[in-house]
């Protein structure tokens, strides 16, 4: 409600608007009352009563901005005493209809009509019959109530539309923030996969340096060089990913992502690190595999090789790729379990969980199990024709 306690000094923009509105109401009321009193004086009306009622109406009119209903009823009472208060009473009806619900406005309109009934009986108009005069008054009060209700409904609609627009903008901002966070989470998962693979290679070389101190110096130097290069590459990859996580740019990452065609290079890296990896690639038309499925296939093989190095270092790993457009892509990775039953290297334990979710989001499925002395990982990805 646009109302404050009576007598309180308003402050701020709302208070200034009320004061300006009060001045305007006072000026309009004085003009209308003056014209009405002039017309009544010309026709021989009761000049003292008209002036008193008109002055009281002009004094009360600005208070409509603070107490619309009581002031409007008081103006209606003045209209019952003199036609000079009719203009300000009509202004009161209109103001209440614009500020209060329709039942309240209708009640004030009915009070104005009753006041004019009293006015018509006490000071009948000589130019028109009482019935027709009362009908015109009723139509005028009804029009004022309807017009005010229409203005109030339009104002409420505009406020509702502004609020909806504000909420839609806030919702859009929230969705954008969630999309950014989801993308950064995806990048963090990529970081885990890439660094886990890279660090597992470094752990293999470091183990060779530790357990073969009697190796020829050139072999030790070669292994140390591979460790140094791997650490530098891992640090560069970590730095790039952290920069991406910190960046506020919403643009897409345009760097080339590994796909199915990069799996042989991945296997070669594992072999260079001393891994015994066998790759059987039976795919046909690998270039037609959708990029998303290709990236997922690469991550499946990468995570499988990383797990094999963690849990069965030095044991042979067999990677089989089969598929063609229309049939789907099958990835089958098998490796023997640890023979000594020792504790595996530390890890988060969520690699396969995240990989299963990634494959599911790509429209495929992933199964893994330890059967006998062998660990098996099998994934299927859709490959449209």
CSV table of C-alpha atoms in Angstrom, one decimal, residues 61-299:
chain,number,residue,atom,x,y,z
A,61,UNK,CA,-8.2,16.8,-1.0
A,62,UNK,CA,-4.3,16.6,-0.6
A,63,UNK,CA,-4.8,14.1,2.3
A,64,UNK,CA,-6.1,11.6,-0.1
A,65,UNK,CA,-2.5,10.6,-0.8
A,66,UNK,CA,-2.1,9.4,2.8
A,67,UNK,CA,-5.5,8.3,3.9
A,68,UNK,CA,-7.6,7.7,0.8
A,69,UNK,CA,-10.6,5.9,2.2
A,70,UNK,CA,-11.4,8.1,5.3
A,71,UNK,CA,-10.7,11.3,3.4
A,72,UNK,CA,-12.9,10.2,0.5
A,73,UNK,CA,-15.8,9.4,2.9
A,74,UNK,CA,-15.4,12.8,4.5
A,75,UNK,CA,-15.5,14.5,1.1
A,76,UNK,CA,-18.7,12.5,0.3
A,77,UNK,CA,-20.2,13.8,3.5
A,78,UNK,CA,-19.3,17.4,2.4
A,79,UNK,CA,-20.9,16.7,-1.0
A,80,UNK,CA,-24.1,15.8,0.9
A,81,UNK,CA,-24.1,19.3,2.3
A,82,UNK,CA,-23.2,21.3,-0.8
A,83,UNK,CA,-22.7,20.8,-4.5
A,84,UNK,CA,-19.5,22.8,-4.2
A,85,UNK,CA,-17.8,19.6,-2.7
A,86,UNK,CA,-19.0,17.4,-5.5
A,87,UNK,CA,-15.8,17.8,-7.6
A,88,UNK,CA,-13.5,16.9,-4.8
A,89,UNK,CA,-15.8,14.0,-3.7
A,90,UNK,CA,-15.6,12.6,-7.3
A,91,UNK,CA,-11.8,12.9,-7.1
A,92,UNK,CA,-11.8,11.0,-3.9
A,93,UNK,CA,-13.9,8.2,-5.4
A,94,UNK,CA,-11.4,8.0,-8.4
A,95,UNK,CA,-8.4,8.0,-6.1
A,96,UNK,CA,-9.7,5.2,-3.9
A,97,UNK,CA,-10.6,3.1,-7.0
A,98,UNK,CA,-7.0,3.5,-8.1
A,99,UNK,CA,-5.4,2.6,-4.8
A,100,UNK,CA,-7.7,0.1,-3.1
A,101,UNK,CA,-9.5,-3.2,-4.1
A,102,UNK,CA,-12.7,-3.1,-6.0
A,103,UNK,CA,-15.1,-3.8,-3.1
A,104,UNK,CA,-13.6,-0.9,-1.1
A,105,UNK,CA,-13.9,1.4,-4.1
A,106,UNK,CA,-17.5,0.2,-4.8
A,107,UNK,CA,-18.4,1.0,-1.2
A,108,UNK,CA,-16.9,4.5,-1.4
A,109,UNK,CA,-18.8,5.0,-4.7
A,110,UNK,CA,-22.0,3.9,-3.0
A,111,UNK,CA,-21.3,6.4,-0.2
A,112,UNK,CA,-20.9,9.2,-2.8
A,113,UNK,CA,-24.2,8.2,-4.4
A,114,UNK,CA,-26.0,8.3,-1.1
A,115,UNK,CA,-24.5,11.7,-0.3
A,116,UNK,CA,-25.8,13.0,-3.6
A,117,UNK,CA,-29.2,11.6,-2.9
A,118,UNK,CA,-29.2,13.7,0.3
A,119,UNK,CA,-27.9,16.7,-1.7
A,120,UNK,CA,-30.6,16.2,-4.3
A,121,UNK,CA,-33.4,16.0,-1.8
A,122,UNK,CA,-32.1,19.0,0.2
A,123,UNK,CA,-31.0,21.2,-2.7
A,124,UNK,CA,-32.8,19.9,-5.8
A,125,UNK,CA,-31.6,21.0,-9.2
A,126,UNK,CA,-34.0,23.1,-11.0
A,127,UNK,CA,-33.0,22.2,-14.6
A,128,UNK,CA,-33.6,18.4,-14.4
A,129,UNK,CA,-35.8,16.0,-12.6
A,130,UNK,CA,-34.5,14.2,-9.5
A,131,UNK,CA,-34.7,10.8,-11.1
A,132,UNK,CA,-32.7,11.7,-14.2
A,133,UNK,CA,-30.2,13.7,-12.1
A,134,UNK,CA,-29.7,10.7,-9.8
A,135,UNK,CA,-29.2,8.4,-12.8
A,136,UNK,CA,-26.5,10.7,-14.1
A,137,UNK,CA,-24.8,10.8,-10.8
A,138,UNK,CA,-24.9,7.0,-10.5
A,139,UNK,CA,-23.4,6.6,-14.0
A,140,UNK,CA,-20.7,9.1,-13.2
A,141,UNK,CA,-19.7,7.4,-9.9
A,142,UNK,CA,-19.8,4.0,-11.6
A,143,UNK,CA,-17.6,5.3,-14.4
A,144,UNK,CA,-15.1,6.7,-11.8
A,145,UNK,CA,-15.0,3.4,-10.0
A,146,UNK,CA,-14.5,1.4,-13.2
A,147,UNK,CA,-11.9,3.7,-14.5
A,148,UNK,CA,-9.9,3.6,-11.3
A,149,UNK,CA,-10.2,-0.2,-11.1
A,150,UNK,CA,-8.9,-0.4,-14.7
A,151,UNK,CA,-5.9,1.9,-13.9
A,152,UNK,CA,-5.2,-0.2,-10.7
A,153,UNK,CA,-5.3,-3.5,-12.7
A,154,UNK,CA,-3.0,-2.1,-15.4
A,155,UNK,CA,-0.5,-0.9,-12.7
A,156,UNK,CA,-0.6,-4.3,-11.1
A,157,UNK,CA,0.0,-6.0,-14.4
A,158,UNK,CA,3.0,-3.8,-15.2
A,159,UNK,CA,4.5,-4.5,-11.8
A,160,UNK,CA,3.9,-8.2,-12.3
A,161,UNK,CA,5.6,-8.1,-15.7
A,162,UNK,CA,8.6,-6.1,-14.3
A,163,UNK,CA,8.9,-8.7,-11.5
A,164,UNK,CA,8.7,-11.6,-14.0
A,165,UNK,CA,11.4,-9.9,-16.2
A,166,UNK,CA,13.6,-9.4,-13.1
A,167,UNK,CA,13.1,-13.0,-12.1
A,168,UNK,CA,13.7,-14.3,-15.6
A,169,UNK,CA,16.9,-12.3,-15.8
A,170,UNK,CA,18.1,-13.6,-12.4
A,171,UNK,CA,17.1,-17.2,-13.5
A,172,UNK,CA,19.1,-16.7,-16.8
A,173,UNK,CA,22.1,-15.5,-14.8
A,174,UNK,CA,21.8,-18.5,-12.5
A,175,UNK,CA,21.6,-20.9,-15.5
A,176,UNK,CA,24.7,-19.3,-17.0
A,177,UNK,CA,26.5,-19.6,-13.7
A,178,UNK,CA,25.5,-23.3,-13.4
A,179,UNK,CA,26.6,-23.9,-17.0
A,180,UNK,CA,30.0,-22.3,-16.3
A,181,UNK,CA,30.4,-24.4,-13.1
A,182,UNK,CA,29.4,-27.6,-14.9
A,183,UNK,CA,32.0,-26.9,-17.6
A,184,UNK,CA,34.7,-26.2,-15.1
A,185,UNK,CA,33.8,-29.4,-13.3
A,186,UNK,CA,34.1,-31.2,-16.6
A,187,UNK,CA,37.5,-29.6,-17.1
A,188,UNK,CA,38.6,-30.7,-13.6
A,189,UNK,CA,37.6,-34.3,-14.4
A,190,UNK,CA,39.7,-34.0,-17.6
A,191,UNK,CA,42.6,-32.8,-15.5
A,192,UNK,CA,42.3,-35.8,-13.2
A,193,UNK,CA,42.2,-38.3,-16.1
A,194,UNK,CA,45.2,-36.6,-18.0
A,195,UNK,CA,47.3,-36.2,-14.9
A,196,UNK,CA,46.6,-39.6,-13.5
A,197,UNK,CA,47.8,-41.1,-16.8
A,198,UNK,CA,50.9,-38.9,-17.0
A,199,UNK,CA,51.9,-39.5,-13.3
A,200,UNK,CA,51.4,-43.2,-13.6
A,201,UNK,CA,54.0,-43.2,-16.4
A,202,UNK,CA,56.4,-41.2,-14.3
A,203,UNK,CA,55.8,-43.6,-11.4
A,204,UNK,CA,56.8,-46.5,-13.7
A,205,UNK,CA,60.0,-44.8,-14.7
A,206,UNK,CA,60.8,-43.8,-11.2
A,207,UNK,CA,60.3,-47.4,-10.1
A,208,UNK,CA,62.7,-48.6,-12.7
A,209,UNK,CA,65.3,-46.1,-11.4
A,210,UNK,CA,64.7,-47.3,-7.8
A,211,UNK,CA,64.8,-51.1,-8.4
A,212,UNK,CA,67.6,-51.1,-11.1
A,213,UNK,CA,70.4,-49.0,-9.7
A,214,UNK,CA,72.9,-51.3,-11.4
A,215,UNK,CA,71.6,-50.4,-14.9
A,216,UNK,CA,74.0,-48.9,-17.4
A,217,UNK,CA,74.5,-45.2,-16.9
A,218,UNK,CA,73.1,-44.4,-20.4
A,219,UNK,CA,69.8,-46.3,-19.4
A,220,UNK,CA,69.6,-44.4,-16.1
A,221,UNK,CA,70.2,-41.1,-17.9
A,222,UNK,CA,67.5,-42.0,-20.5
A,223,UNK,CA,65.0,-42.9,-17.7
A,224,UNK,CA,65.8,-39.7,-15.8
A,225,UNK,CA,65.3,-37.7,-19.0
A,226,UNK,CA,61.9,-39.3,-19.6
A,227,UNK,CA,60.9,-38.5,-16.0
A,228,UNK,CA,62.1,-34.9,-16.3
A,229,UNK,CA,60.2,-34.4,-19.6
A,230,UNK,CA,57.1,-36.1,-18.2
A,231,UNK,CA,57.1,-33.9,-15.1
A,232,UNK,CA,57.5,-30.8,-17.3
A,233,UNK,CA,54.6,-31.9,-19.5
A,234,UNK,CA,52.4,-32.7,-16.5
A,235,UNK,CA,53.1,-29.3,-15.0
A,236,UNK,CA,52.3,-27.5,-18.3
A,237,UNK,CA,49.0,-29.5,-18.5
A,238,UNK,CA,48.2,-28.6,-14.9
A,239,UNK,CA,48.9,-25.0,-15.5
A,240,UNK,CA,46.7,-24.9,-18.6
A,241,UNK,CA,43.8,-26.5,-16.8
A,242,UNK,CA,44.1,-24.2,-13.8
A,243,UNK,CA,44.1,-21.2,-16.2
A,244,UNK,CA,40.9,-22.5,-17.8
A,245,UNK,CA,39.3,-23.0,-14.3
A,246,UNK,CA,40.2,-19.4,-13.4
A,247,UNK,CA,39.1,-17.8,-16.6
A,248,UNK,CA,35.7,-16.1,-16.8
A,249,UNK,CA,35.5,-16.2,-20.5
A,250,UNK,CA,32.5,-18.1,-21.7
A,251,UNK,CA,34.0,-19.1,-25.1
A,252,UNK,CA,34.4,-22.7,-26.0
A,253,UNK,CA,37.8,-24.3,-25.7
A,254,UNK,CA,39.1,-24.6,-29.3
A,255,UNK,CA,42.1,-26.8,-28.5
A,256,UNK,CA,42.0,-30.2,-30.3
A,257,UNK,CA,40.8,-33.0,-28.0
A,258,UNK,CA,42.1,-36.5,-28.2
A,259,UNK,CA,39.8,-38.9,-30.0
A,260,UNK,CA,39.7,-42.6,-31.1
A,261,UNK,CA,42.5,-42.0,-33.7
A,262,UNK,CA,44.8,-41.0,-30.8
A,263,UNK,CA,44.6,-44.3,-29.0
A,264,UNK,CA,47.6,-45.8,-30.8
A,265,UNK,CA,49.7,-42.8,-29.6
A,266,UNK,CA,48.4,-43.4,-26.1
A,267,UNK,CA,49.4,-47.1,-26.3
A,268,UNK,CA,52.8,-46.1,-27.6
A,269,UNK,CA,53.4,-43.8,-24.6
A,270,UNK,CA,52.5,-46.7,-22.3
A,271,UNK,CA,55.0,-49.0,-24.1
A,272,UNK,CA,57.7,-46.4,-23.9
A,273,UNK,CA,57.2,-46.3,-20.2
A,274,UNK,CA,57.8,-50.0,-20.0
A,275,UNK,CA,54.2,-51.2,-20.2
A,276,UNK,CA,53.3,-54.4,-22.0
A,277,UNK,CA,50.3,-53.3,-24.0
A,278,UNK,CA,48.8,-55.1,-26.9
A,279,UNK,CA,46.4,-53.2,-29.2
A,280,UNK,CA,44.0,-54.9,-31.6
A,281,UNK,CA,42.2,-52.3,-33.6
A,282,UNK,CA,39.3,-53.8,-35.6
A,283,UNK,CA,37.4,-50.6,-36.2
A,284,UNK,CA,36.3,-49.5,-39.7
A,285,UNK,CA,35.7,-45.9,-40.7
A,286,UNK,CA,37.0,-44.4,-37.4
A,287,UNK,CA,37.0,-40.9,-38.9
A,288,UNK,CA,33.2,-41.1,-39.0
A,289,UNK,CA,32.9,-41.5,-35.2
A,290,UNK,CA,31.2,-38.5,-33.6
A,291,UNK,CA,33.8,-36.3,-31.7
A,292,UNK,CA,32.0,-36.8,-28.4
A,293,UNK,CA,32.1,-40.5,-28.7
A,294,UNK,CA,35.7,-40.4,-29.9
A,295,UNK,CA,36.8,-38.4,-26.8
A,296,UNK,CA,34.9,-40.8,-24.5
A,297,UNK,CA,36.5,-43.8,-26.2
A,298,UNK,CA,40.0,-42.3,-25.7
A,299,UNK,CA,39.2,-41.6,-22.0
